[in-house]
N, CA, C and O of each residue as an XYZ file, in Angstrom:
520
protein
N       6.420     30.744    -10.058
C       6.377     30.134     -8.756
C       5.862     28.705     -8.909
O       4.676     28.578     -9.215
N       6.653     27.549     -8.722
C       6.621     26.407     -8.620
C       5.622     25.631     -7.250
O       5.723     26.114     -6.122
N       4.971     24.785     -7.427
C       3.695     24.732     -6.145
C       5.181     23.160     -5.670
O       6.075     22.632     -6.332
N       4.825     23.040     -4.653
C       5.774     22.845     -3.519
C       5.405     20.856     -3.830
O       4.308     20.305     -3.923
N       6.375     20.431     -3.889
C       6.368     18.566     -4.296
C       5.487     18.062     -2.941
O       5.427     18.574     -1.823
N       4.935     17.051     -3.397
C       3.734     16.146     -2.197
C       4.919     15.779     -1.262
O       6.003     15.620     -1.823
N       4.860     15.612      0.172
C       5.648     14.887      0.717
C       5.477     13.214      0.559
O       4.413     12.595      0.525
N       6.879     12.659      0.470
C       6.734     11.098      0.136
C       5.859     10.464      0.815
O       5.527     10.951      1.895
N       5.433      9.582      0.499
C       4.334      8.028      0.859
C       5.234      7.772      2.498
O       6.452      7.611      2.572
N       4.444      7.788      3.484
C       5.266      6.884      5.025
C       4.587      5.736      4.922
O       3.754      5.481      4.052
N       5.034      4.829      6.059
C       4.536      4.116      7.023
C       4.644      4.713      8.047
O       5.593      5.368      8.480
N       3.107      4.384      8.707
C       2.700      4.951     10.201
C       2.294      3.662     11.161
O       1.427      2.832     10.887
N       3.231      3.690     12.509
C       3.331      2.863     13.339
C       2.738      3.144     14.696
O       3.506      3.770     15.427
N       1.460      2.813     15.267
C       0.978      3.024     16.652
C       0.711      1.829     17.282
O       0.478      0.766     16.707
N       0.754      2.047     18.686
C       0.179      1.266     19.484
C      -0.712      1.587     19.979
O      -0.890      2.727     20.409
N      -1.759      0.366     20.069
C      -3.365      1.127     20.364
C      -3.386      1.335     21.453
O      -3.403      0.117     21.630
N      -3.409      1.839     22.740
C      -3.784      1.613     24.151
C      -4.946      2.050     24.229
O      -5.798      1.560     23.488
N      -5.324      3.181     25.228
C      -6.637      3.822     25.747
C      -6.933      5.128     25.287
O      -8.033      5.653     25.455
N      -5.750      5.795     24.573
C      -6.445      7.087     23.946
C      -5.969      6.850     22.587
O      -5.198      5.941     22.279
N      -6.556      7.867     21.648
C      -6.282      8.162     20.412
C      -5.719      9.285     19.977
O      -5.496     10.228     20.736
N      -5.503      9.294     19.012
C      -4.692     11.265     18.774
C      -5.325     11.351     17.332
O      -6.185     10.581     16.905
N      -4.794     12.354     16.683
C      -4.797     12.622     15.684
C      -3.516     12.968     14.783
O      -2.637     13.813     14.950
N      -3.767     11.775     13.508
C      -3.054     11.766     12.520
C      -3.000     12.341     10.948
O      -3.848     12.093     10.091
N      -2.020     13.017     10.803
C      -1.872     13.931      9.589
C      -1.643     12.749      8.471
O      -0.586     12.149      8.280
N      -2.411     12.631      8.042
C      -2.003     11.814      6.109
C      -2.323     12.344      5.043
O      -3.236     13.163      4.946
N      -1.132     11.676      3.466
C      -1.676     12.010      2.332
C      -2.021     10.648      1.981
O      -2.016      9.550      2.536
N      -2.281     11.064      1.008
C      -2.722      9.356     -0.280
C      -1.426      8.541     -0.393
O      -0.252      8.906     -0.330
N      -1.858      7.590     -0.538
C      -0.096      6.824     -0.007
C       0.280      6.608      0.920
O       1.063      5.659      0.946
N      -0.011      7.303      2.217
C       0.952      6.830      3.454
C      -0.061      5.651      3.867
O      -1.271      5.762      3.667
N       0.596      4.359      4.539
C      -0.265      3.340      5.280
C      -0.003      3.254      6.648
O       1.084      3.454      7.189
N      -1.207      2.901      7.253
C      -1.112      3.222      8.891
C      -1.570      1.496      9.562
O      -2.505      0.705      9.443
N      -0.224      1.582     10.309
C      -0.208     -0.043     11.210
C      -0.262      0.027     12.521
O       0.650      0.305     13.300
N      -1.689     -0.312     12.808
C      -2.240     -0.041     14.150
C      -2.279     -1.693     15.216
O      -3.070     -2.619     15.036
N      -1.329     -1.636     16.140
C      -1.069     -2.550     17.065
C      -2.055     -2.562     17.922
O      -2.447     -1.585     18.561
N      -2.457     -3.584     17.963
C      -3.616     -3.785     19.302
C      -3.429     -4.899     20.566
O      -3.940     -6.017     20.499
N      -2.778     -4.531     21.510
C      -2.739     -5.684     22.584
C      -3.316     -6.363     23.175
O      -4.469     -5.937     23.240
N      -3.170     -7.428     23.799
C      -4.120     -8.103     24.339
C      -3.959     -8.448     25.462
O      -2.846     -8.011     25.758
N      -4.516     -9.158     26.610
C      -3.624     -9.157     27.935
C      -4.041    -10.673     27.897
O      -5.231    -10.842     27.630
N      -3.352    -11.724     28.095
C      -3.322    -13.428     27.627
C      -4.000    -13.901     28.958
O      -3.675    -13.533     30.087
N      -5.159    -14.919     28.581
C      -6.171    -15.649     29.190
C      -7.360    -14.707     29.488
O      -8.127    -15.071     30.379
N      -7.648    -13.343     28.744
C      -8.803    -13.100     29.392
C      -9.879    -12.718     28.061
O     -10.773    -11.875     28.136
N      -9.505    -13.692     26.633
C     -10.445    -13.538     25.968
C     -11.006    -12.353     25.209
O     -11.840    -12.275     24.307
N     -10.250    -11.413     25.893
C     -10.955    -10.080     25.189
C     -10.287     -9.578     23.639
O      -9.064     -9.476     23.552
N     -11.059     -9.313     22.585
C     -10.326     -9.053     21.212
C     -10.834     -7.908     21.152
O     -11.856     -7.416     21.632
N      -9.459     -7.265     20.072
C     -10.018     -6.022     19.473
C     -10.458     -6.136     17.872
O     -10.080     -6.935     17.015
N     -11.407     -5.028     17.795
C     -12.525     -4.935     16.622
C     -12.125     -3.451     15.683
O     -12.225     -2.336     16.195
N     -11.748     -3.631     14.504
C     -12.369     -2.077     13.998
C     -13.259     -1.727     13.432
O     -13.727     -2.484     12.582
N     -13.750     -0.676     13.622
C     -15.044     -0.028     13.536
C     -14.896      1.227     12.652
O     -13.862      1.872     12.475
N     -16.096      1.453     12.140
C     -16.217      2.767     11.547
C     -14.899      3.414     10.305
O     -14.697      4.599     10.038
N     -14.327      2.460      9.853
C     -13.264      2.984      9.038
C     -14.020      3.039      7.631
O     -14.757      2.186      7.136
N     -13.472      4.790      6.920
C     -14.336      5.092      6.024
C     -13.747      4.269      4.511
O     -12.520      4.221      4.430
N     -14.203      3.905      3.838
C     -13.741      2.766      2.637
C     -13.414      3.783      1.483
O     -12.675      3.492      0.542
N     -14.151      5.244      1.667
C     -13.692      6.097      0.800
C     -12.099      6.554      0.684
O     -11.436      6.726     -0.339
N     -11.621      6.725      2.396
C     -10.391      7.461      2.058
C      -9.305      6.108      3.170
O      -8.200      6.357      3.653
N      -9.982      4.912      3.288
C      -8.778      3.811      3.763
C      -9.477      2.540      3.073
O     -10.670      2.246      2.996
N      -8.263      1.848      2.569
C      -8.888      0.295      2.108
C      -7.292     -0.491      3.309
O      -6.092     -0.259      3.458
N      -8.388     -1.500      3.901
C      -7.413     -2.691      4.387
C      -6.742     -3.191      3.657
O      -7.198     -3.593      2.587
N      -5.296     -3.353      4.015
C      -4.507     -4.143      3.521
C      -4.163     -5.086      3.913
O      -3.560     -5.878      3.189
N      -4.414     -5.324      5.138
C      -3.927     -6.803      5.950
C      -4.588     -6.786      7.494
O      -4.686     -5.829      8.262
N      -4.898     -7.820      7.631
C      -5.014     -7.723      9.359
C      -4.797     -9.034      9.601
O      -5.091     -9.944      8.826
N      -4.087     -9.194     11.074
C      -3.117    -10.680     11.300
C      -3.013    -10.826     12.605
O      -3.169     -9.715     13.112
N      -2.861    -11.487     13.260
C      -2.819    -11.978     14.604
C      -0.943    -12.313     14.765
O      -0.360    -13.046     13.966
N      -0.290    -11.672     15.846
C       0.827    -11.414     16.069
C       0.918    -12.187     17.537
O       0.247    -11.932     18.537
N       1.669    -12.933     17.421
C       1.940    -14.383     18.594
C       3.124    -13.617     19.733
O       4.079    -12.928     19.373
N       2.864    -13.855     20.747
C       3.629    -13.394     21.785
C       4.497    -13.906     21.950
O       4.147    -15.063     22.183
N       5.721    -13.825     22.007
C       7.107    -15.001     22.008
C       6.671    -16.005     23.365
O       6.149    -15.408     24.307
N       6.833    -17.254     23.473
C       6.597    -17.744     24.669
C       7.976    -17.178     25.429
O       9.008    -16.710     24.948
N       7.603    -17.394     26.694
C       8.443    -17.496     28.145
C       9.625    -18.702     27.845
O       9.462    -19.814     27.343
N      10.461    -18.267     28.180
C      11.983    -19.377     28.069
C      12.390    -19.215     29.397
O      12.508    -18.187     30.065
N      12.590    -20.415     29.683
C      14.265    -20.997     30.885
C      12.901    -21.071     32.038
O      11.717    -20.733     32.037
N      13.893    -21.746     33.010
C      13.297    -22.243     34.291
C      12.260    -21.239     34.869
O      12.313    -20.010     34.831
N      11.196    -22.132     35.475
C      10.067    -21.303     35.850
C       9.598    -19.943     34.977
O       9.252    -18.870     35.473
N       9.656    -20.176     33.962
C       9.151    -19.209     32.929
C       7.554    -19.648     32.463
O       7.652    -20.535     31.615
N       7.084    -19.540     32.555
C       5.087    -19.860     32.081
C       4.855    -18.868     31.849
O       5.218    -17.944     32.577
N       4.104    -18.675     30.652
C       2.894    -17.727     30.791
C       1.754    -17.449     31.577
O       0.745    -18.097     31.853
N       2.187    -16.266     31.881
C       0.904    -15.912     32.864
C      -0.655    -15.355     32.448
O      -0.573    -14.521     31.546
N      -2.073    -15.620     32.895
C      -2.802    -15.243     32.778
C      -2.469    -13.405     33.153
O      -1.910    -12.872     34.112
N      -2.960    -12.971     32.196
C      -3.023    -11.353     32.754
C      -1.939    -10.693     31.994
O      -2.059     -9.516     31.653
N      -0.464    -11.668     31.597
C       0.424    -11.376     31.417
C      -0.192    -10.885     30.108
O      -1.401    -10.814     29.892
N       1.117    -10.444     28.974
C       1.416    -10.086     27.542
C       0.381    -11.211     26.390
O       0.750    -12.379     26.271
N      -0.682    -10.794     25.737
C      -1.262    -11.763     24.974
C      -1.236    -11.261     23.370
O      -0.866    -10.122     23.087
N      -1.593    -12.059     22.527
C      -1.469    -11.841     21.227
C      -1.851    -10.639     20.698
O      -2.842    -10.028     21.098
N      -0.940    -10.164     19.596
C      -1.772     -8.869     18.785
C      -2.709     -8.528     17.820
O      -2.736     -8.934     16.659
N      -3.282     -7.953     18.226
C      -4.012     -8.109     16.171
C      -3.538     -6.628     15.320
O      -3.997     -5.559     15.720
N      -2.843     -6.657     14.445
C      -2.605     -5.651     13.457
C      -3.314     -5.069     12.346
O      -3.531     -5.727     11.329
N      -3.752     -3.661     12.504
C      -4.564     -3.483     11.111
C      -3.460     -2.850     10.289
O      -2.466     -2.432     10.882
N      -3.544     -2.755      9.082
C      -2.401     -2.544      8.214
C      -3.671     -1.868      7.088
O      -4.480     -2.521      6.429
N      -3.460      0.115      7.163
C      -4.633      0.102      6.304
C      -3.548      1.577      5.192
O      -2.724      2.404      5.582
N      -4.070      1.305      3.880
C      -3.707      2.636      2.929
C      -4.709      3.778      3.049
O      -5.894      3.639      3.355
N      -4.080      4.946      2.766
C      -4.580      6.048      2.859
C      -5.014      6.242      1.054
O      -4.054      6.341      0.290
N      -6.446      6.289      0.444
C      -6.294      6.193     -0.788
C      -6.915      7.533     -1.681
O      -6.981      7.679     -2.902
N      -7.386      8.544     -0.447
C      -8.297      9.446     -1.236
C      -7.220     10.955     -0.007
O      -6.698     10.885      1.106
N      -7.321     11.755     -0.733
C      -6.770     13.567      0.264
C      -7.839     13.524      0.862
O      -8.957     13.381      0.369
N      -7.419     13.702      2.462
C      -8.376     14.642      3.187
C      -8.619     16.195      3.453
O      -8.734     16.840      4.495
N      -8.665     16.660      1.653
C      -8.822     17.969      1.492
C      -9.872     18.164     -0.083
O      -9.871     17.497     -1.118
N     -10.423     18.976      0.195
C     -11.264     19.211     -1.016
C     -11.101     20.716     -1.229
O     -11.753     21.404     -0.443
N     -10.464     21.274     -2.008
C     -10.203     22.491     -2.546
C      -9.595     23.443     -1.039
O      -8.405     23.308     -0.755
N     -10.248     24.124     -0.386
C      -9.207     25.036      0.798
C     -10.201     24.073      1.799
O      -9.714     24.132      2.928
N     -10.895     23.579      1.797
C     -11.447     22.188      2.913
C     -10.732     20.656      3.077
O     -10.565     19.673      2.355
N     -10.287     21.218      5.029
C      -9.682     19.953      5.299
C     -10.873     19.585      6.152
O     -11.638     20.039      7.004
N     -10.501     18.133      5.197
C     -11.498     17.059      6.066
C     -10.821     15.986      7.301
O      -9.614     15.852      7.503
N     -12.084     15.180      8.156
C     -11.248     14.773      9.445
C     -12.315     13.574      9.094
O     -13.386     13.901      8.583
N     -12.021     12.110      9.375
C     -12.314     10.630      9.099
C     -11.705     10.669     10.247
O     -10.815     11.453     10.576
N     -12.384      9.458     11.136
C     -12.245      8.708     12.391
C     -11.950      7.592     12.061
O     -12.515      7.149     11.062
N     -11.025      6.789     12.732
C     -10.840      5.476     13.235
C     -11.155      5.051     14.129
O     -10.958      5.820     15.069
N     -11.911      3.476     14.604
C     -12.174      3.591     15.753
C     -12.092      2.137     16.283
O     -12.815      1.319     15.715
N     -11.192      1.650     17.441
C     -11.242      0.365     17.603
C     -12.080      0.213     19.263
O     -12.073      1.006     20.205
N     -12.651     -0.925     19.140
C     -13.113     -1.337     20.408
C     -12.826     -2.895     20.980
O     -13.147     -3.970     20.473
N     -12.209     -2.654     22.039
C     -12.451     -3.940     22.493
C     -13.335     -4.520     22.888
O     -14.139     -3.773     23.445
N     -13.723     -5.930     22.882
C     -15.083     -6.383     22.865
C     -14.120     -7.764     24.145
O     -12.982     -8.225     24.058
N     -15.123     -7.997     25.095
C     -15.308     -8.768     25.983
C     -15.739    -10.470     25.204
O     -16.489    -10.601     24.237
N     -14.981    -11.693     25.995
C     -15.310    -12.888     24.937
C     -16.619    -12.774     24.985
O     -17.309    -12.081     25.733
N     -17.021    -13.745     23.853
C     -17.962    -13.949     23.394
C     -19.340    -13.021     22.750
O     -20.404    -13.203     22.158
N     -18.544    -11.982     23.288
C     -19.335    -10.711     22.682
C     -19.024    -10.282     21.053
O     -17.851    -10.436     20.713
N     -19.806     -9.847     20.190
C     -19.676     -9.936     18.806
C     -20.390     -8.669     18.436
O     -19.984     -7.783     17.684
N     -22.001     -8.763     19.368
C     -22.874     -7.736     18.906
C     -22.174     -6.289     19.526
O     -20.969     -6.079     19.661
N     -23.330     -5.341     19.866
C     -23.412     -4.173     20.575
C     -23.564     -4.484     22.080
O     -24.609     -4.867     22.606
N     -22.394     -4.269     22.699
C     -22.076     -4.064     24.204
C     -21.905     -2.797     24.592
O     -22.036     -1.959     23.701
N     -21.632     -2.388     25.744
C     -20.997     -1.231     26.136
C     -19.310     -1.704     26.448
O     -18.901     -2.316     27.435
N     -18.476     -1.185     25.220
C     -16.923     -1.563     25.176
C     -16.438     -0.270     25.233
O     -17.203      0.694     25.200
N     -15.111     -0.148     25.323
C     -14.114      0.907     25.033
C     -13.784      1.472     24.307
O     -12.638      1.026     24.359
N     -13.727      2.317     23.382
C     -13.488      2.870     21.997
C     -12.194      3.165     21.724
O     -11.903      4.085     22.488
N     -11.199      2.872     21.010
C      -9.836      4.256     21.453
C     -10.274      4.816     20.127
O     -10.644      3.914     19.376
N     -10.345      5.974     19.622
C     -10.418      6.685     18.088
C      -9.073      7.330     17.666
O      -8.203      7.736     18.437
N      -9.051      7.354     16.360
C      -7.669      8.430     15.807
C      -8.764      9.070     14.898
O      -9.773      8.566     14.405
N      -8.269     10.301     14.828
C      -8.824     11.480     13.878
C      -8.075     11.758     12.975
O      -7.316     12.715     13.133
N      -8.046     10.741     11.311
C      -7.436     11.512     10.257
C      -7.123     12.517      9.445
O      -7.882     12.466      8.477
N      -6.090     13.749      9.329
C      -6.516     14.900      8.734
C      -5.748     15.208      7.458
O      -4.973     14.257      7.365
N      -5.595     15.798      6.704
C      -5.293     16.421      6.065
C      -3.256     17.355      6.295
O      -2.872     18.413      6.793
N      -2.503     16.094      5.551
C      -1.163     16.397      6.088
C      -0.788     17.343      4.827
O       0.312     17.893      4.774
């Protein structure tokens, strides 16, 4: 009896809004987490709490909103604002012998000028064991 091939390496694509779910990974798959922004009101998103054991960053980038084209087109305050992308590898199993393990992700938006500890929004994903 032959033990069953790893499933291939993905890319994993979300958009951050207000809740989180939970995501099945192995070693190899990388997860690209979209974060929106709503344009003129300053507010950025932050990640938090990502474990260095079983994710290393691979990129994070600021994603430009196409401007508005043709007559009376402006950008609006409130409207569609820039993204920030985390782009992270999955580098360790979230399993240790018949134990599946669960790692959190966790982004918050932070209000301008805020940097420290506020009371912000959290959205979390719960990594498990695919």
């Amino acid at each position: 009896m032959s033990a069953s091939p790893a499933a291939a390496p993905r890319t994993l694509n979300f958009t951050v809004g207000r809740a989180g779910q939970e995501i099945a990974v192995q070693p190899g798959d990388r997860l690209r987490f979209t974060l929106n922004t709503t344009a003129g009101t300053g507010y950025t998103w932050r990640a938090l709490e990502v474990d260095p054991a079983y994710l290393t960053l691979i990129e994070k980038r600021t994603v430009s909103v196409a401007p508005a084209t043709g007559p009376g087109r402006t950008p609006v305050v409130g409207g569609p604002g820039p993204a920030t992308v985390y782009t992270y590898q999955v580098v360790a199993p979230l399993k240790r012998g018949s134990l599946s393990l669960t790692t959190p992700v966790y982004f918050a938006e932070l209000p301008p000028g805020r940097a420290a500890t506020v009371q912000v929004q959290l959205v979390q994903f719960n990594l498990v064991a695919r």
